[in-house]
PDB file of C-alpha atoms in Angstrom:
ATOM      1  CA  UNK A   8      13.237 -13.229   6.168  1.00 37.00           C
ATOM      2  CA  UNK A   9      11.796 -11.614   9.706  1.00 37.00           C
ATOM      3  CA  UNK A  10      11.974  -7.898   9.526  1.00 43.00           C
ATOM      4  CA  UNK A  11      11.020  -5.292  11.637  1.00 44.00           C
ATOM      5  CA  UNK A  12      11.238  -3.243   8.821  1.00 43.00           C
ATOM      6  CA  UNK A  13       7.758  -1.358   8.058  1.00 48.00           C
ATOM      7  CA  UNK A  14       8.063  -1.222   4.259  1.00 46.00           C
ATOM      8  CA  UNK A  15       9.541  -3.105   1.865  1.00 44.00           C
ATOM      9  CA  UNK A  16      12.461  -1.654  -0.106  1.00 40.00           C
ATOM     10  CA  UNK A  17      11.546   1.669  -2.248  1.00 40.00           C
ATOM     11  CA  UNK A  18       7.787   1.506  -0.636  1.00 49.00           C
ATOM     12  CA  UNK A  19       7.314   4.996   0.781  1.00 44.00           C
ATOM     13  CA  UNK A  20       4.947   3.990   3.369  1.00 49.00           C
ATOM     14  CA  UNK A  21       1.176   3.868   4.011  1.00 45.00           C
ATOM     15  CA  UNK A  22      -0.804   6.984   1.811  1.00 40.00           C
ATOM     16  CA  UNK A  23      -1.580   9.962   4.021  1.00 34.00           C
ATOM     17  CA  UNK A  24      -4.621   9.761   5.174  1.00 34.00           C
ATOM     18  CA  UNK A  25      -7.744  10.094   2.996  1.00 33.00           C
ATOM     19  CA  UNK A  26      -5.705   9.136  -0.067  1.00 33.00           C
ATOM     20  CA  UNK A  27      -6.555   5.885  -0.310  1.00 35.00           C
ATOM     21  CA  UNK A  28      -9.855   5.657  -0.391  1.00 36.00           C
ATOM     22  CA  UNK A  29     -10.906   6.140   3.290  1.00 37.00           C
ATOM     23  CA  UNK A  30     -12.414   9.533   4.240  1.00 33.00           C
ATOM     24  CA  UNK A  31     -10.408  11.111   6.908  1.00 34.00           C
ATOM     25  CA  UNK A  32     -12.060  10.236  10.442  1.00 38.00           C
ATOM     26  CA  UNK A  33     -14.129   7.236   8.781  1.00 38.00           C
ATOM     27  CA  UNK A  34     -15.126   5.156  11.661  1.00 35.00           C
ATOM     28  CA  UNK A  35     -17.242   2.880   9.164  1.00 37.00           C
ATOM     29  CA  UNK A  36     -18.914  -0.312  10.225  1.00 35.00           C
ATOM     30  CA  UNK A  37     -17.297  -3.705   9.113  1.00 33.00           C
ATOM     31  CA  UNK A  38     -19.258  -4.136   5.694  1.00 36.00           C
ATOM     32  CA  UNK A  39     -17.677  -1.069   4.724  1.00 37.00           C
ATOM     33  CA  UNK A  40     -15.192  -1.907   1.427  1.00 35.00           C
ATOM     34  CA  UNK A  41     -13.646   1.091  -0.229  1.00 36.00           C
ATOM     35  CA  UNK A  42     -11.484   0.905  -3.433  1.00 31.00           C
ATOM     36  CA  UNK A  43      -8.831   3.976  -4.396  1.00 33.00           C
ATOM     37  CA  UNK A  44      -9.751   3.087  -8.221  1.00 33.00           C
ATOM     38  CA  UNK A  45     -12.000   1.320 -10.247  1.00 33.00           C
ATOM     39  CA  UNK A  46     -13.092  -1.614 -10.191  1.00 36.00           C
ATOM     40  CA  UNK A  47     -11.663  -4.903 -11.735  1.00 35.00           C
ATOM     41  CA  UNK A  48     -13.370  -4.411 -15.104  1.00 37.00           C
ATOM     42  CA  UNK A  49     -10.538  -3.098 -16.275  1.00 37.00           C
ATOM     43  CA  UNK A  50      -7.488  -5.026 -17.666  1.00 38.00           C
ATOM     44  CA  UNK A  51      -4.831  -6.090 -14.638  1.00 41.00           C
ATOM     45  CA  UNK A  52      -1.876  -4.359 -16.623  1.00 42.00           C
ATOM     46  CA  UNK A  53      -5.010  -0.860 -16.322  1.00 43.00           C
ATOM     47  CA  UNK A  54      -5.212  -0.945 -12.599  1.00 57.00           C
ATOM     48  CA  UNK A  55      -3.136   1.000 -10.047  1.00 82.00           C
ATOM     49  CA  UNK A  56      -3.156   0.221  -6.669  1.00 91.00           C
ATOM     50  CA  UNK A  57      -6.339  -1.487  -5.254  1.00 95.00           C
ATOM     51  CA  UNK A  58      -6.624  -0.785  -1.441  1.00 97.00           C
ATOM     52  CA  UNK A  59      -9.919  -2.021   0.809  1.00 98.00           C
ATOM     53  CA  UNK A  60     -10.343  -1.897   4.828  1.00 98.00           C
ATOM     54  CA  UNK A  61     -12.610  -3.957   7.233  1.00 98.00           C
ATOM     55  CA  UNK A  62     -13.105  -2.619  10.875  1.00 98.00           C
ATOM     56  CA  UNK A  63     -12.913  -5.481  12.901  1.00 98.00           C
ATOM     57  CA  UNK A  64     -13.055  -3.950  16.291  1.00 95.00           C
ATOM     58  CA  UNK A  65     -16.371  -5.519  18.294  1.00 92.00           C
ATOM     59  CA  UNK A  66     -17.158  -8.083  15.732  1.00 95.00           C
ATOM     60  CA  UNK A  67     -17.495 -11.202  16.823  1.00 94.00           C
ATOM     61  CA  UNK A  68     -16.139 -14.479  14.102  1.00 96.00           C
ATOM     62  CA  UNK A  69     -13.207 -11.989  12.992  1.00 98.00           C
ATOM     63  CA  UNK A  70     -11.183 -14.595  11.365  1.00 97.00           C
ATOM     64  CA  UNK A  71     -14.037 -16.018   8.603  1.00 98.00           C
ATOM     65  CA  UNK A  72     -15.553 -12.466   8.618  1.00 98.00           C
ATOM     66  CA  UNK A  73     -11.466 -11.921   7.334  1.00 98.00           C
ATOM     67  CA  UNK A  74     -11.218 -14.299   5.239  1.00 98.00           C
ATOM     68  CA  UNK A  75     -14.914 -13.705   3.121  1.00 98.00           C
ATOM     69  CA  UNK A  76     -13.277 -10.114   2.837  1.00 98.00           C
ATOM     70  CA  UNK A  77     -10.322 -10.908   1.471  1.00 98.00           C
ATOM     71  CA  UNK A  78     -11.554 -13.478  -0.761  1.00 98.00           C
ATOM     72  CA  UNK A  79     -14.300 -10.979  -1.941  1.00 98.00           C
ATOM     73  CA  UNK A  80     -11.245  -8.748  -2.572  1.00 97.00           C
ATOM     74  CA  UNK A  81      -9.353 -11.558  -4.432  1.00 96.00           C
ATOM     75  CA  UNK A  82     -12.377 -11.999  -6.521  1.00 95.00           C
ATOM     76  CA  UNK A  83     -12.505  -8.061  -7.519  1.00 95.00           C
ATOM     77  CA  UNK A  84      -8.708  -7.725  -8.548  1.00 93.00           C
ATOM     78  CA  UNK A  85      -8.951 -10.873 -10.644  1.00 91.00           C
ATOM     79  CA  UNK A  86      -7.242 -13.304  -8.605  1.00 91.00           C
ATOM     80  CA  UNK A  87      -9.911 -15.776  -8.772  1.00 93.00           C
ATOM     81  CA  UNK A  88     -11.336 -17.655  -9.612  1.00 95.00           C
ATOM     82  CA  UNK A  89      -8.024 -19.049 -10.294  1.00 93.00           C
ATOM     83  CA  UNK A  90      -6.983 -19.721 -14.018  1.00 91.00           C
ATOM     84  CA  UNK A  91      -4.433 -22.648 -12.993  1.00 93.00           C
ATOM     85  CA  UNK A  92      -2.796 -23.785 -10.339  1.00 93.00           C
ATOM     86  CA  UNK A  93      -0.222 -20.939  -9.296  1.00 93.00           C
ATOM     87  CA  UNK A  94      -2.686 -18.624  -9.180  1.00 93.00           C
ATOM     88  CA  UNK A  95      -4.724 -21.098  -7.195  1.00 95.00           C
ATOM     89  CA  UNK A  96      -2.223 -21.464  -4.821  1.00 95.00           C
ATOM     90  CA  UNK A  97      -0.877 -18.251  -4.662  1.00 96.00           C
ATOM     91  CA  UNK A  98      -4.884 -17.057  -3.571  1.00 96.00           C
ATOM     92  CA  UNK A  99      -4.973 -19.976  -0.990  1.00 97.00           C
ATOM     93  CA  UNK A 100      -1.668 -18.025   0.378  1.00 97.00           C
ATOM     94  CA  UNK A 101      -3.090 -15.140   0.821  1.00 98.00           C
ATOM     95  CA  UNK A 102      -6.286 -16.705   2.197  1.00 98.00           C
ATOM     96  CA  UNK A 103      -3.885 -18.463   4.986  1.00 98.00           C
ATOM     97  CA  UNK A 104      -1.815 -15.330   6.197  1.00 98.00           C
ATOM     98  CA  UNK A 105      -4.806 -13.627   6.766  1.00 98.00           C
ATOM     99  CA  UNK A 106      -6.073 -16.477   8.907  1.00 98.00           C
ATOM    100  CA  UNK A 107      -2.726 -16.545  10.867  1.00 96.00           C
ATOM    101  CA  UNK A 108      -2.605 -12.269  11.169  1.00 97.00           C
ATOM    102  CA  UNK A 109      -6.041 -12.187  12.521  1.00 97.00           C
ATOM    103  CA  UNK A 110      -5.322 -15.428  14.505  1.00 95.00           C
ATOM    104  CA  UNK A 111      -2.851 -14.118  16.251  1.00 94.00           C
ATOM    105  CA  UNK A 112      -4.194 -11.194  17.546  1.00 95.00           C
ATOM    106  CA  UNK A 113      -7.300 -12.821  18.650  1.00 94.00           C
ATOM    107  CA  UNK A 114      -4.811 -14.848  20.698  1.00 91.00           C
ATOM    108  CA  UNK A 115      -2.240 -12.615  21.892  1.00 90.00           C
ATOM    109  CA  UNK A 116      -3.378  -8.942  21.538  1.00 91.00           C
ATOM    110  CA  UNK A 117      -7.127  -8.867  22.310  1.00 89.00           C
ATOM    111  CA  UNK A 118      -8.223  -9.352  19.045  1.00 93.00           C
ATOM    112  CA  UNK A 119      -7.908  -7.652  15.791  1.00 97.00           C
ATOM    113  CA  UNK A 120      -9.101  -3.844  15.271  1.00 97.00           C
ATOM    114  CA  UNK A 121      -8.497  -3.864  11.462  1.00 97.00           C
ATOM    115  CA  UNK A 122      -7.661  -5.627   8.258  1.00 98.00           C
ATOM    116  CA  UNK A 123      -6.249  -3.528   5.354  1.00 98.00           C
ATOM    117  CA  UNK A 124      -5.370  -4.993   2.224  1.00 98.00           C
ATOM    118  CA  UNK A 125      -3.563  -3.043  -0.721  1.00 97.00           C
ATOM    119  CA  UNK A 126      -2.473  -4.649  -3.758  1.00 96.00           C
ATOM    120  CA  UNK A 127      -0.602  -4.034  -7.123  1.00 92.00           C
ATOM    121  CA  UNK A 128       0.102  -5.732 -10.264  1.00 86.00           C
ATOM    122  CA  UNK A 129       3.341  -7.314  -7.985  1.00 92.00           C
ATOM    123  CA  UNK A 130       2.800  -7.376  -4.322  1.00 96.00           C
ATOM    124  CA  UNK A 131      -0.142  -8.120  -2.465  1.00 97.00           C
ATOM    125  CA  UNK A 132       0.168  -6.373   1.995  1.00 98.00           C
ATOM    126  CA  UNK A 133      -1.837  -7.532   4.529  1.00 98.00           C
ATOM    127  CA  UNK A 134      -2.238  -5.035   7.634  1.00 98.00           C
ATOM    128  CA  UNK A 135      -3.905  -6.420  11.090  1.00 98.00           C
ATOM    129  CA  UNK A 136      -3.730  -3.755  13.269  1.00 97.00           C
ATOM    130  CA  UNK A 137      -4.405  -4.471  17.289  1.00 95.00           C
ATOM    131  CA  UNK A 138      -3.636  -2.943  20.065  1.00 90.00           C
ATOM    132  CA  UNK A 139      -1.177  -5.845  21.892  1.00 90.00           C
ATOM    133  CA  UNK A 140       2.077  -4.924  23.211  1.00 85.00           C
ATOM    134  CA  UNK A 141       3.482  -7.791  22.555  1.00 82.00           C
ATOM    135  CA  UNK A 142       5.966  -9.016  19.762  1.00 83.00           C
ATOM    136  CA  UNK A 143       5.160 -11.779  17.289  1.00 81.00           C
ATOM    137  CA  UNK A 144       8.003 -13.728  16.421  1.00 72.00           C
ATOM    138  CA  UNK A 145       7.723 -17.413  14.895  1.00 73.00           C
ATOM    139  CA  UNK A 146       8.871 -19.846  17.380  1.00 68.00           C
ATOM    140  CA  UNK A 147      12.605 -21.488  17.378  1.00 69.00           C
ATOM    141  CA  UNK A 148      13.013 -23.662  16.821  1.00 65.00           C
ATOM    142  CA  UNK A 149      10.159 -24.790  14.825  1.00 60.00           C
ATOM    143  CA  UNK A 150       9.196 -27.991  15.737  1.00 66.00           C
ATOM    144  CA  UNK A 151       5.985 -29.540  13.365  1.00 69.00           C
ATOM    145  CA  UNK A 152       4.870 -32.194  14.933  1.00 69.00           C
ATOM    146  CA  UNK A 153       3.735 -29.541  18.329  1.00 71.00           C
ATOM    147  CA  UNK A 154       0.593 -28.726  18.426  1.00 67.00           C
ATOM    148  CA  UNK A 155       0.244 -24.622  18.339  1.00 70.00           C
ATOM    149  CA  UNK A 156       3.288 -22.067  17.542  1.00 71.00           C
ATOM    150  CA  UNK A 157       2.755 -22.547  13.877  1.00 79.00           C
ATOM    151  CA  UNK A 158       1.237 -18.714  12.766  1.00 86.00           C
ATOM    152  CA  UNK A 159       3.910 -16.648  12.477  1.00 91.00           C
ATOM    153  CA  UNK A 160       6.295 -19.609  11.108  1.00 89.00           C
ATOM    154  CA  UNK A 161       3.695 -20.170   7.920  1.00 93.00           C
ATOM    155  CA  UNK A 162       3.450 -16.641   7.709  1.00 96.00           C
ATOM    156  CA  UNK A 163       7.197 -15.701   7.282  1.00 94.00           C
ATOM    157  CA  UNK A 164       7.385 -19.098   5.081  1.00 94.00           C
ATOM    158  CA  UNK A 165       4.599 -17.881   2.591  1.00 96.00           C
ATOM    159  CA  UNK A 166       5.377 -13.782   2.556  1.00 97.00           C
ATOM    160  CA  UNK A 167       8.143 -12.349   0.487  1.00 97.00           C
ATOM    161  CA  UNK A 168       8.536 -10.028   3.792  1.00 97.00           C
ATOM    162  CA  UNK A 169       6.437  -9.009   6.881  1.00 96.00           C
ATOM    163  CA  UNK A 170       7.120  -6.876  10.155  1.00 96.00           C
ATOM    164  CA  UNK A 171       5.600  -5.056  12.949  1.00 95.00           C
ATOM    165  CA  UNK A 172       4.998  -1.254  12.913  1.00 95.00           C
ATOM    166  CA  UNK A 173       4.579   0.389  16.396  1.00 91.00           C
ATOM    167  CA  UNK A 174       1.588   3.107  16.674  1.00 77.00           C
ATOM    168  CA  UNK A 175       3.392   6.130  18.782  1.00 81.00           C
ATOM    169  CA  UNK A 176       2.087   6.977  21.937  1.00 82.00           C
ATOM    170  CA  UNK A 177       0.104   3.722  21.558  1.00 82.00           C
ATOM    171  CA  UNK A 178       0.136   0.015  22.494  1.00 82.00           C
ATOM    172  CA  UNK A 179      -1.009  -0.900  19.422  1.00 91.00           C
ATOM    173  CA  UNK A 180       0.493  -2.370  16.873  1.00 95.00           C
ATOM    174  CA  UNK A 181       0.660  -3.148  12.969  1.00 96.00           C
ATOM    175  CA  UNK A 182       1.618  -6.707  12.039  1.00 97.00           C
ATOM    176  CA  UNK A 183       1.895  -6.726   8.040  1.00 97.00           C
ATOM    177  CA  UNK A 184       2.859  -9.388   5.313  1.00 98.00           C
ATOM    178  CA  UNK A 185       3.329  -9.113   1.677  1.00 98.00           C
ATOM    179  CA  UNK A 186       2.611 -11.735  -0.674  1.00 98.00           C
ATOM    180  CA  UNK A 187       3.762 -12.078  -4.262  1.00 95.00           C
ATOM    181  CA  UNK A 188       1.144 -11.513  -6.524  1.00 89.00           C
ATOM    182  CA  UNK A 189       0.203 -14.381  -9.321  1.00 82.00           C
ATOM    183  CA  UNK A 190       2.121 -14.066 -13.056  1.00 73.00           C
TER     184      UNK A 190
END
């Protein structure tokens, strides 16, 4: 279920830049939440792709500043508040990987420099971008009842897919996830 793969299967790849949503050389602060189309008023089936982007670089409480973003995000592309349970769930999924993406880079990569979140009628991706050198892998084998080594495991458990896209010329990094989006 690990890839190293940078986009899923007939996914062309991030927008060039500008197209979705962020101006071109946009070094916003973190309250800054841009949307590609409009907003969740219209029906699901209207939409087309719903993208948003938090700076995190310099902030300090990264992963609930994440999380509040997200779920503000959720909130705008109808996700919640939840109409049963699989939707419930599905939102609490989301919720999680973000916790573990930004997690991890607090941990291992000198912390997070941005979220991005894009999402269809199908798929929602999760982006943390960092600038770590390092790899993130889940740990084998799993063993639950350690304490710690458990990010990277949940997140390849809950994600239809994730991998790690390497920024040329860089040390940075991309770690992504995709999630399935409620029926």
């Amino acid at each position: 279920m690990s890839t190293t793969r940078p986009y899923s299967p007939g996914d062309g790849g991030p927008e060039p830049s500008g197209a979705s949503g962020m101006p071109e050389g946009d070094a916003a602060a973190s309250e800054t939440a841009l949307s590609a189309v409009a907003p969740s008023e219209a029906a699901p089936e209207a939409r087309g792709r719903q993208v948003r982007r938090l700076r995190l670089d310099g902030e300090s409480g990264v992963v609930p500043l994440a999380r509040d973003f997200t779920r503000q995000a959720l909130y705008e592309w109808g996700w919640l508040p939840a109409s049963g349970a699989e939707q419930r769930a599905a939102a609490e999924d989301v919720l999680l990987v973000v916790s573990e993406l930004v997690t991890n880079a607090c941990l291992h990569a000198d912390g997070p420099d941005e979220l991005f979140l894009s999402c269809d009628r199908k798929v929602i991706r999760l982006e943390v971008t960092d600038r770590g050198a390092g790899q993130p892998a889940p740990r084998t084998p799993h063993q639950a009842g350690r304490p710690g080594g458990h990010g990277m495991f949940i997140v390849q458990r809950l994600s239809l897919d994730w991998g790690v896209v390497r920024a040329p010329d860089d040390s940075g990094k991309t770690v992504w996830a995709e999630l399935a989006a409620p029926a």
